[in-house]
């Protein structure tokens, strides 16, 4: 009996030992199983870090400024587009009353939904690109000056390849207009169709369907060449004028920065100057873009300009300039005011330089 008791006890101990060993092995296997050679990336933290960057906050500031400005000035945009393309009355008051009689007060905001969809990415890309390219060009020029810029020798002439005469602001303005136009031109075409011919294009879905049926994807980029030709001088002049006037005004008034009212004034003058210089190209661009709606589309921008002069004289090149100025001046001023305000909130107050 004693022997059996010892054997039984020995067996129990053996089982317990086996259980203990098995448990340890499972624990080791468990540890090995979760000992991964890599870590899962923290997407949330990465996203937060991206949103903290200066460039992203500038893009967001531009989007917010554009949206707020367009919400206020949509009626002037509608009147300007109608007058530029030659639809309805030839004066501002007449066009204003015409829209109200035909479509009611809501007609002044025709196409504003798609216009908001257009202006948010457009202003984000435009203002963000302007800031990034301007800084990049200025930094590159500074590095070349400090490290000794390369020179091209042609006989007795020497050309400094750092291009010190090139304005970073002008280059930034041109890049802003170019990239924002490429990205958002389809929305501009869609907005013009909805504004000029609401009977034929009563909604965004109908407009997209008809445009795609008429010309496929290419219809969304109708007039992209003239648009770029018209946009580049406007955008370059617009940003160059704003920065030049801002700096000159601050030096003259011995200020470190502009007040809100100063931004309205400087922005308005910049927009008016750029618009006046490039307005004939804008008229020709609009004619080309919506020419198919009236059954007569000039071959190219030169043909459109020639046709306008032949039919309406030189004054035809500035038809709708008054309505455009009433829209461009407050739009430019308000946009810069909102943009600088949002930059202060998102950048300066958070000490992002």
mmCIF file of C-alpha atoms in Angstrom:
data_model
loop_
_atom_site.group_PDB
_atom_site.id
_atom_site.type_symbol
_atom_site.label_atom_id
_atom_site.label_comp_id
_atom_site.label_asym_id
_atom_site.label_seq_id
_atom_site.Cartn_x
_atom_site.Cartn_y
_atom_site.Cartn_z
ATOM 1 C CA UNK A 1 0.000 0.000 0.000
ATOM 2 C CA UNK A 2 2.830 2.290 0.794
ATOM 3 C CA UNK A 3 4.403 1.471 -2.516
ATOM 4 C CA UNK A 4 1.198 2.250 -4.354
ATOM 5 C CA UNK A 5 0.834 5.470 -2.424
ATOM 6 C CA UNK A 6 4.354 6.499 -3.352
ATOM 7 C CA UNK A 7 3.776 5.545 -6.970
ATOM 8 C CA UNK A 8 0.570 7.480 -7.086
ATOM 9 C CA UNK A 9 2.233 10.472 -5.514
ATOM 10 C CA UNK A 10 5.116 10.160 -7.941
ATOM 11 C CA UNK A 11 2.741 10.067 -10.878
ATOM 12 C CA UNK A 12 0.902 13.171 -9.695
ATOM 13 C CA UNK A 13 4.169 15.012 -9.348
ATOM 14 C CA UNK A 14 5.135 13.874 -12.791
ATOM 15 C CA UNK A 15 1.875 15.194 -14.215
ATOM 16 C CA UNK A 16 2.292 18.468 -12.392
ATOM 17 C CA UNK A 17 5.807 18.801 -13.706
ATOM 18 C CA UNK A 18 4.546 18.110 -17.196
ATOM 19 C CA UNK A 19 1.862 20.748 -16.790
ATOM 20 C CA UNK A 20 4.395 23.254 -15.545
ATOM 21 C CA UNK A 21 6.759 22.546 -18.423
ATOM 22 C CA UNK A 22 3.925 22.715 -20.954
ATOM 23 C CA UNK A 23 2.737 26.018 -19.510
ATOM 24 C CA UNK A 24 6.237 27.468 -19.768
ATOM 25 C CA UNK A 25 6.563 26.288 -23.350
ATOM 26 C CA UNK A 26 3.210 27.848 -24.237
ATOM 27 C CA UNK A 27 4.294 31.094 -22.599
ATOM 28 C CA UNK A 28 7.509 31.097 -24.609
ATOM 29 C CA UNK A 29 5.603 30.351 -27.816
ATOM 30 C CA UNK A 30 3.168 33.138 -26.955
ATOM 31 C CA UNK A 31 6.005 35.597 -26.465
ATOM 32 C CA UNK A 32 7.632 34.509 -29.684
ATOM 33 C CA UNK A 33 4.343 34.814 -31.536
ATOM 34 C CA UNK A 34 3.947 38.518 -30.655
ATOM 35 C CA UNK A 35 7.594 39.429 -31.021
ATOM 36 C CA UNK A 36 7.168 41.035 -34.489
ATOM 37 C CA UNK A 37 10.247 42.253 -36.380
ATOM 38 C CA UNK A 38 8.464 45.496 -37.308
ATOM 39 C CA UNK A 39 6.026 47.978 -35.812
ATOM 40 C CA UNK A 40 2.644 48.915 -37.205
ATOM 41 C CA UNK A 41 2.842 52.566 -38.327
ATOM 42 C CA UNK A 42 0.922 55.070 -36.233
ATOM 43 C CA UNK A 43 -1.272 56.590 -38.952
ATOM 44 C CA UNK A 44 -2.989 58.965 -36.549
ATOM 45 C CA UNK A 45 0.273 60.464 -35.329
ATOM 46 C CA UNK A 46 1.614 60.720 -38.881
ATOM 47 C CA UNK A 47 -1.549 62.536 -39.972
ATOM 48 C CA UNK A 48 -1.281 64.949 -37.056
ATOM 49 C CA UNK A 49 2.332 65.679 -37.951
ATOM 50 C CA UNK A 50 1.358 66.395 -41.558
ATOM 51 C CA UNK A 51 -1.435 68.731 -40.482
ATOM 52 C CA UNK A 52 1.042 70.630 -38.317
ATOM 53 C CA UNK A 53 3.276 71.526 -41.275
ATOM 54 C CA UNK A 54 3.388 75.073 -42.559
ATOM 55 C CA UNK A 55 2.491 74.093 -46.129
ATOM 56 C CA UNK A 56 -0.686 72.220 -45.190
ATOM 57 C CA UNK A 57 -1.882 75.059 -42.963
ATOM 58 C CA UNK A 58 -1.300 77.534 -45.803
ATOM 59 C CA UNK A 59 -3.372 75.363 -48.135
ATOM 60 C CA UNK A 60 -6.149 75.202 -45.538
ATOM 61 C CA UNK A 61 -6.004 78.980 -45.031
ATOM 62 C CA UNK A 62 -6.409 79.494 -48.776
ATOM 63 C CA UNK A 63 -9.379 77.123 -48.970
ATOM 64 C CA UNK A 64 -11.193 78.838 -46.081
ATOM 65 C CA UNK A 65 -10.508 82.319 -47.452
ATOM 66 C CA UNK A 66 -11.800 81.378 -50.908
ATOM 67 C CA UNK A 67 -14.972 79.779 -49.585
ATOM 68 C CA UNK A 68 -15.850 82.724 -47.355
ATOM 69 C CA UNK A 69 -15.204 85.242 -50.132
ATOM 70 C CA UNK A 70 -17.275 83.446 -52.770
ATOM 71 C CA UNK A 71 -20.231 83.016 -50.435
ATOM 72 C CA UNK A 72 -20.448 86.801 -50.129
ATOM 73 C CA UNK A 73 -19.730 87.775 -53.734
ATOM 74 C CA UNK A 74 -21.607 85.123 -55.744
ATOM 75 C CA UNK A 75 -24.158 87.590 -57.253
ATOM 76 C CA UNK A 76 -21.418 89.792 -58.718
ATOM 77 C CA UNK A 77 -19.754 86.715 -60.204
ATOM 78 C CA UNK A 78 -23.023 85.758 -61.932
ATOM 79 C CA UNK A 79 -23.517 89.250 -63.416
ATOM 80 C CA UNK A 80 -19.892 89.466 -64.521
ATOM 81 C CA UNK A 81 -19.981 86.127 -66.337
ATOM 82 C CA UNK A 82 -23.191 87.006 -68.202
ATOM 83 C CA UNK A 83 -21.833 90.355 -69.361
ATOM 84 C CA UNK A 84 -18.405 89.021 -70.373
ATOM 85 C CA UNK A 85 -19.863 86.324 -72.627
ATOM 86 C CA UNK A 86 -22.510 88.664 -74.098
ATOM 87 C CA UNK A 87 -25.660 87.191 -72.567
ATOM 88 C CA UNK A 88 -28.551 89.573 -71.875
ATOM 89 C CA UNK A 89 -28.280 93.243 -70.958
ATOM 90 C CA UNK A 90 -25.138 95.270 -71.621
ATOM 91 C CA UNK A 91 -25.164 97.120 -68.288
ATOM 92 C CA UNK A 92 -24.862 96.019 -64.696
ATOM 93 C CA UNK A 93 -28.275 97.194 -63.432
ATOM 94 C CA UNK A 94 -30.084 95.769 -66.469
ATOM 95 C CA UNK A 95 -28.372 92.401 -66.143
ATOM 96 C CA UNK A 96 -29.109 92.343 -62.425
ATOM 97 C CA UNK A 97 -32.855 92.960 -62.973
ATOM 98 C CA UNK A 98 -32.938 90.517 -65.868
ATOM 99 C CA UNK A 99 -31.674 87.673 -63.688
ATOM 100 C CA UNK A 100 -34.181 88.458 -60.929
ATOM 101 C CA UNK A 101 -37.116 88.596 -63.388
ATOM 102 C CA UNK A 102 -36.177 85.337 -65.090
ATOM 103 C CA UNK A 103 -34.949 83.242 -62.169
ATOM 104 C CA UNK A 104 -35.803 85.128 -59.003
ATOM 105 C CA UNK A 105 -33.364 86.177 -56.300
ATOM 106 C CA UNK A 106 -31.911 82.686 -56.166
ATOM 107 C CA UNK A 107 -30.830 83.154 -59.795
ATOM 108 C CA UNK A 108 -28.046 85.439 -58.555
ATOM 109 C CA UNK A 109 -26.524 82.365 -56.909
ATOM 110 C CA UNK A 110 -26.922 80.162 -60.001
ATOM 111 C CA UNK A 111 -23.995 77.783 -60.203
ATOM 112 C CA UNK A 112 -22.767 78.847 -56.778
ATOM 113 C CA UNK A 113 -22.756 75.282 -55.492
ATOM 114 C CA UNK A 114 -20.305 74.132 -58.117
ATOM 115 C CA UNK A 115 -18.536 77.476 -57.780
ATOM 116 C CA UNK A 116 -17.890 76.717 -54.114
ATOM 117 C CA UNK A 117 -16.620 73.268 -55.058
ATOM 118 C CA UNK A 118 -14.345 74.992 -57.563
ATOM 119 C CA UNK A 119 -13.075 77.841 -55.435
ATOM 120 C CA UNK A 120 -12.114 75.796 -52.353
ATOM 121 C CA UNK A 121 -9.505 73.609 -54.124
ATOM 122 C CA UNK A 122 -8.563 76.450 -56.483
ATOM 123 C CA UNK A 123 -7.705 78.917 -53.727
ATOM 124 C CA UNK A 124 -6.051 76.229 -51.626
ATOM 125 C CA UNK A 125 -3.781 75.194 -54.506
ATOM 126 C CA UNK A 126 -3.211 78.759 -55.705
ATOM 127 C CA UNK A 127 -2.294 80.409 -52.423
ATOM 128 C CA UNK A 128 -0.473 77.355 -51.089
ATOM 129 C CA UNK A 129 1.561 76.996 -54.285
ATOM 130 C CA UNK A 130 2.379 80.706 -54.277
ATOM 131 C CA UNK A 131 3.803 80.529 -50.760
ATOM 132 C CA UNK A 132 5.780 77.310 -51.378
ATOM 133 C CA UNK A 133 7.272 78.301 -54.752
ATOM 134 C CA UNK A 134 8.120 81.830 -53.611
ATOM 135 C CA UNK A 135 10.023 80.480 -50.596
ATOM 136 C CA UNK A 136 11.767 77.833 -52.708
ATOM 137 C CA UNK A 137 12.945 80.313 -55.364
ATOM 138 C CA UNK A 138 14.093 82.864 -52.767
ATOM 139 C CA UNK A 139 15.975 80.145 -50.869
ATOM 140 C CA UNK A 140 17.632 78.851 -54.053
ATOM 141 C CA UNK A 141 18.762 82.356 -55.030
ATOM 142 C CA UNK A 142 20.163 82.956 -51.546
ATOM 143 C CA UNK A 143 22.096 79.674 -51.601
ATOM 144 C CA UNK A 144 23.573 80.506 -55.004
ATOM 145 C CA UNK A 145 24.654 83.949 -53.800
ATOM 146 C CA UNK A 146 26.337 82.557 -50.694
ATOM 147 C CA UNK A 147 28.060 79.621 -52.396
ATOM 148 C CA UNK A 148 29.028 81.430 -55.579
ATOM 149 C CA UNK A 149 26.633 81.197 -58.485
ATOM 150 C CA UNK A 150 27.728 79.630 -61.797
ATOM 151 C CA UNK A 151 28.309 81.998 -64.701
ATOM 152 C CA UNK A 152 28.006 81.529 -68.427
ATOM 153 C CA UNK A 153 30.821 83.169 -70.391
ATOM 154 C CA UNK A 154 29.985 84.246 -73.941
ATOM 155 C CA UNK A 155 32.919 86.213 -75.330
ATOM 156 C CA UNK A 156 33.229 89.354 -73.257
ATOM 157 C CA UNK A 157 29.814 88.854 -71.708
ATOM 158 C CA UNK A 158 29.154 87.022 -68.447
ATOM 159 C CA UNK A 159 25.689 85.845 -67.468
ATOM 160 C CA UNK A 160 24.944 85.187 -63.795
ATOM 161 C CA UNK A 161 22.976 81.919 -63.752
ATOM 162 C CA UNK A 162 21.536 82.636 -60.322
ATOM 163 C CA UNK A 163 19.172 84.996 -62.163
ATOM 164 C CA UNK A 164 19.108 87.712 -59.466
ATOM 165 C CA UNK A 165 16.765 89.798 -61.610
ATOM 166 C CA UNK A 166 14.043 87.120 -61.379
ATOM 167 C CA UNK A 167 11.446 87.949 -58.745
ATOM 168 C CA UNK A 168 10.538 84.975 -56.526
ATOM 169 C CA UNK A 169 7.102 86.529 -56.041
ATOM 170 C CA UNK A 170 6.488 86.728 -59.807
ATOM 171 C CA UNK A 171 7.596 83.110 -60.284
ATOM 172 C CA UNK A 172 5.402 82.041 -57.373
ATOM 173 C CA UNK A 173 2.437 83.911 -58.844
ATOM 174 C CA UNK A 174 2.878 82.313 -62.267
ATOM 175 C CA UNK A 175 3.190 78.833 -60.720
ATOM 176 C CA UNK A 176 0.106 79.446 -58.587
ATOM 177 C CA UNK A 177 -2.014 80.337 -61.607
ATOM 178 C CA UNK A 178 -0.657 77.485 -63.716
ATOM 179 C CA UNK A 179 -1.163 74.629 -61.257
ATOM 180 C CA UNK A 180 -4.512 75.802 -59.901
ATOM 181 C CA UNK A 181 -5.834 76.146 -63.459
ATOM 182 C CA UNK A 182 -4.697 72.666 -64.478
ATOM 183 C CA UNK A 183 -6.286 71.123 -61.398
ATOM 184 C CA UNK A 184 -9.598 72.992 -61.362
ATOM 185 C CA UNK A 185 -10.367 73.953 -64.987
ATOM 186 C CA UNK A 186 -13.159 71.346 -65.386
ATOM 187 C CA UNK A 187 -15.079 72.959 -62.522
ATOM 188 C CA UNK A 188 -14.679 76.373 -64.170
ATOM 189 C CA UNK A 189 -16.141 75.019 -67.431
ATOM 190 C CA UNK A 190 -19.025 73.427 -65.537
ATOM 191 C CA UNK A 191 -19.750 76.611 -63.600
ATOM 192 C CA UNK A 192 -19.845 78.714 -66.778
ATOM 193 C CA UNK A 193 -22.280 76.308 -68.450
ATOM 194 C CA UNK A 194 -24.632 76.424 -65.463
ATOM 195 C CA UNK A 195 -24.439 80.225 -65.268
ATOM 196 C CA UNK A 196 -24.789 81.099 -68.948
ATOM 197 C CA UNK A 197 -27.393 78.518 -69.992
ATOM 198 C CA UNK A 198 -29.408 77.318 -66.968
ATOM 199 C CA UNK A 199 -32.239 76.118 -69.251
ATOM 200 C CA UNK A 200 -29.982 73.704 -71.138
ATOM 201 C CA UNK A 201 -28.013 72.756 -68.029
ATOM 202 C CA UNK A 202 -30.449 72.799 -65.076
ATOM 203 C CA UNK A 203 -28.217 70.765 -62.744
ATOM 204 C CA UNK A 204 -24.650 69.583 -62.287
ATOM 205 C CA UNK A 205 -25.505 65.981 -63.200
ATOM 206 C CA UNK A 206 -27.288 67.016 -66.422
ATOM 207 C CA UNK A 207 -24.425 69.342 -67.378
ATOM 208 C CA UNK A 208 -21.810 66.634 -66.815
ATOM 209 C CA UNK A 209 -23.832 64.095 -68.788
ATOM 210 C CA UNK A 210 -24.326 66.431 -71.761
ATOM 211 C CA UNK A 211 -20.737 67.618 -71.802
ATOM 212 C CA UNK A 212 -19.398 64.074 -71.673
ATOM 213 C CA UNK A 213 -21.768 63.021 -74.437
ATOM 214 C CA UNK A 214 -20.658 65.921 -76.647
ATOM 215 C CA UNK A 215 -16.892 65.635 -76.243
ATOM 216 C CA UNK A 216 -15.948 63.052 -73.640
ATOM 217 C CA UNK A 217 -13.343 63.931 -71.007
ATOM 218 C CA UNK A 218 -11.871 66.524 -73.359
ATOM 219 C CA UNK A 219 -15.041 68.619 -73.035
ATOM 220 C CA UNK A 220 -14.166 69.277 -69.392
ATOM 221 C CA UNK A 221 -10.900 70.853 -70.546
ATOM 222 C CA UNK A 222 -12.403 72.945 -73.318
ATOM 223 C CA UNK A 223 -10.434 76.163 -73.685
ATOM 224 C CA UNK A 224 -7.578 75.092 -71.393
ATOM 225 C CA UNK A 225 -4.970 76.648 -73.718
ATOM 226 C CA UNK A 226 -6.571 80.130 -73.784
ATOM 227 C CA UNK A 227 -7.266 79.851 -70.072
ATOM 228 C CA UNK A 228 -3.590 79.305 -69.277
ATOM 229 C CA UNK A 229 -2.595 82.121 -71.650
ATOM 230 C CA UNK A 230 -4.973 84.465 -69.879
ATOM 231 C CA UNK A 231 -4.239 83.242 -66.371
ATOM 232 C CA UNK A 232 -0.444 83.448 -66.384
ATOM 233 C CA UNK A 233 -0.152 87.244 -66.898
ATOM 234 C CA UNK A 234 -3.022 87.873 -64.487
ATOM 235 C CA UNK A 235 -1.674 85.632 -61.742
ATOM 236 C CA UNK A 236 1.895 86.886 -62.113
ATOM 237 C CA UNK A 237 0.838 90.537 -61.998
ATOM 238 C CA UNK A 238 -1.678 89.976 -59.198
ATOM 239 C CA UNK A 239 0.720 88.440 -56.680
ATOM 240 C CA UNK A 240 3.612 90.675 -57.673
ATOM 241 C CA UNK A 241 1.464 93.786 -57.220
ATOM 242 C CA UNK A 242 0.158 92.647 -53.838
ATOM 243 C CA UNK A 243 3.578 91.900 -52.364
ATOM 244 C CA UNK A 244 5.096 95.072 -53.851
ATOM 245 C CA UNK A 245 2.295 97.330 -52.632
ATOM 246 C CA UNK A 246 2.250 95.646 -49.212
ATOM 247 C CA UNK A 247 5.978 96.098 -48.662
ATOM 248 C CA UNK A 248 5.988 99.655 -50.033
ATOM 249 C CA UNK A 249 3.014 100.636 -47.875
ATOM 250 C CA UNK A 250 4.578 99.160 -44.727
ATOM 251 C CA UNK A 251 7.837 101.017 -45.350
ATOM 252 C CA UNK A 252 6.053 104.311 -46.086
ATOM 253 C CA UNK A 253 3.790 104.061 -43.038
ATOM 254 C CA UNK A 254 6.550 102.536 -40.868
ATOM 255 C CA UNK A 255 4.455 99.491 -40.058
ATOM 256 C CA UNK A 256 5.523 95.900 -39.493
ATOM 257 C CA UNK A 257 2.335 94.492 -41.010
ATOM 258 C CA UNK A 258 -0.915 95.570 -42.621
ATOM 259 C CA UNK A 259 -4.121 96.109 -40.708
ATOM 260 C CA UNK A 260 -7.346 94.463 -41.916
ATOM 261 C CA UNK A 261 -8.471 97.635 -43.677
ATOM 262 C CA UNK A 262 -5.029 97.988 -45.286
ATOM 263 C CA UNK A 263 -5.298 94.437 -46.631
ATOM 264 C CA UNK A 264 -8.672 95.241 -48.179
ATOM 265 C CA UNK A 265 -7.237 98.276 -49.935
ATOM 266 C CA UNK A 266 -3.978 96.712 -51.119
ATOM 267 C CA UNK A 267 -5.733 93.535 -52.251
ATOM 268 C CA UNK A 268 -8.380 95.503 -54.143
ATOM 269 C CA UNK A 269 -5.828 97.653 -55.992
ATOM 270 C CA UNK A 270 -3.754 94.575 -56.867
ATOM 271 C CA UNK A 271 -6.766 92.749 -58.242
ATOM 272 C CA UNK A 272 -7.951 95.767 -60.248
ATOM 273 C CA UNK A 273 -4.520 96.330 -61.808
ATOM 274 C CA UNK A 274 -4.025 92.685 -62.780
ATOM 275 C CA UNK A 275 -7.560 92.381 -64.106
ATOM 276 C CA UNK A 276 -7.285 95.527 -66.246
ATOM 277 C CA UNK A 277 -4.027 94.366 -67.826
ATOM 278 C CA UNK A 278 -5.278 90.874 -68.694
ATOM 279 C CA UNK A 279 -8.973 91.604 -69.274
ATOM 280 C CA UNK A 280 -8.971 91.326 -73.106
ATOM 281 C CA UNK A 281 -7.547 87.832 -72.760
ATOM 282 C CA UNK A 282 -10.274 87.026 -70.239
ATOM 283 C CA UNK A 283 -12.983 88.188 -72.660
ATOM 284 C CA UNK A 284 -11.536 86.062 -75.458
ATOM 285 C CA UNK A 285 -11.212 83.081 -73.121
ATOM 286 C CA UNK A 286 -14.851 83.272 -72.052
ATOM 287 C CA UNK A 287 -15.983 83.588 -75.666
ATOM 288 C CA UNK A 288 -14.069 80.456 -76.605
ATOM 289 C CA UNK A 289 -15.286 78.522 -73.593
ATOM 290 C CA UNK A 290 -19.012 79.099 -74.139
ATOM 291 C CA UNK A 291 -18.937 79.710 -77.901
ATOM 292 C CA UNK A 292 -20.343 76.267 -78.625
ATOM 293 C CA UNK A 293 -23.492 77.186 -76.704
ATOM 294 C CA UNK A 294 -24.228 79.972 -79.203
ATOM 295 C CA UNK A 295 -23.271 77.922 -82.240
ATOM 296 C CA UNK A 296 -20.245 80.043 -83.115
ATOM 297 C CA UNK A 297 -16.847 79.246 -81.695
ATOM 298 C CA UNK A 298 -13.700 81.055 -82.904
ATOM 299 C CA UNK A 299 -10.788 78.861 -83.940
ATOM 300 C CA UNK A 300 -8.327 80.208 -81.362
ATOM 301 C CA UNK A 301 -7.719 83.127 -79.027
ATOM 302 C CA UNK A 302 -6.292 85.360 -81.772
ATOM 303 C CA UNK A 303 -9.400 84.707 -83.873
ATOM 304 C CA UNK A 304 -11.632 85.469 -80.884
ATOM 305 C CA UNK A 305 -9.857 88.789 -80.245
ATOM 306 C CA UNK A 306 -10.082 89.685 -83.940
ATOM 307 C CA UNK A 307 -13.783 88.841 -84.041
ATOM 308 C CA UNK A 308 -14.519 90.970 -80.972
ATOM 309 C CA UNK A 309 -12.670 93.994 -82.396
ATOM 310 C CA UNK A 310 -14.364 93.591 -85.779
ATOM 311 C CA UNK A 311 -17.871 93.349 -84.313
ATOM 312 C CA UNK A 312 -17.655 95.722 -81.344
ATOM 313 C CA UNK A 313 -14.485 97.764 -81.834
ATOM 314 C CA UNK A 314 -11.677 98.069 -79.319
ATOM 315 C CA UNK A 315 -14.195 98.794 -76.589
ATOM 316 C CA UNK A 316 -15.478 95.252 -76.998
ATOM 317 C CA UNK A 317 -12.247 93.969 -75.486
ATOM 318 C CA UNK A 318 -13.287 95.592 -72.224
ATOM 319 C CA UNK A 319 -16.969 94.747 -72.346
ATOM 320 C CA UNK A 320 -18.007 93.822 -68.824
ATOM 321 C CA UNK A 321 -14.907 95.426 -67.318
ATOM 322 C CA UNK A 322 -17.018 97.520 -64.932
ATOM 323 C CA UNK A 323 -18.896 94.494 -63.592
ATOM 324 C CA UNK A 324 -15.642 92.567 -63.437
ATOM 325 C CA UNK A 325 -13.978 95.345 -61.446
ATOM 326 C CA UNK A 326 -16.894 95.462 -59.015
ATOM 327 C CA UNK A 327 -16.368 91.760 -58.466
ATOM 328 C CA UNK A 328 -12.559 91.583 -58.610
ATOM 329 C CA UNK A 329 -11.793 94.477 -56.259
ATOM 330 C CA UNK A 330 -13.835 93.335 -53.254
ATOM 331 C CA UNK A 331 -13.014 89.706 -54.016
ATOM 332 C CA UNK A 332 -9.259 90.346 -54.000
ATOM 333 C CA UNK A 333 -9.386 92.524 -50.919
ATOM 334 C CA UNK A 334 -11.625 90.189 -48.923
ATOM 335 C CA UNK A 335 -9.647 87.101 -49.983
ATOM 336 C CA UNK A 336 -6.350 88.565 -48.763
ATOM 337 C CA UNK A 337 -7.968 89.774 -45.557
ATOM 338 C CA UNK A 338 -9.412 86.336 -44.779
ATOM 339 C CA UNK A 339 -6.250 84.551 -45.902
ATOM 340 C CA UNK A 340 -3.916 86.607 -43.720
ATOM 341 C CA UNK A 341 -6.360 86.246 -40.802
ATOM 342 C CA UNK A 342 -6.461 82.457 -41.131
ATOM 343 C CA UNK A 343 -2.681 82.329 -41.428
ATOM 344 C CA UNK A 344 -2.401 84.207 -38.149
ATOM 345 C CA UNK A 345 -4.736 81.703 -36.506
ATOM 346 C CA UNK A 346 -3.177 78.557 -37.957
ATOM 347 C CA UNK A 347 0.463 79.612 -38.229
ATOM 348 C CA UNK A 348 1.537 82.630 -36.217
ATOM 349 C CA UNK A 349 -0.545 81.882 -33.116
ATOM 350 C CA UNK A 350 0.876 78.336 -33.130
ATOM 351 C CA UNK A 351 4.424 79.610 -33.674
ATOM 352 C CA UNK A 352 4.870 77.844 -37.023
ATOM 353 C CA UNK A 353 7.400 79.764 -39.099
#
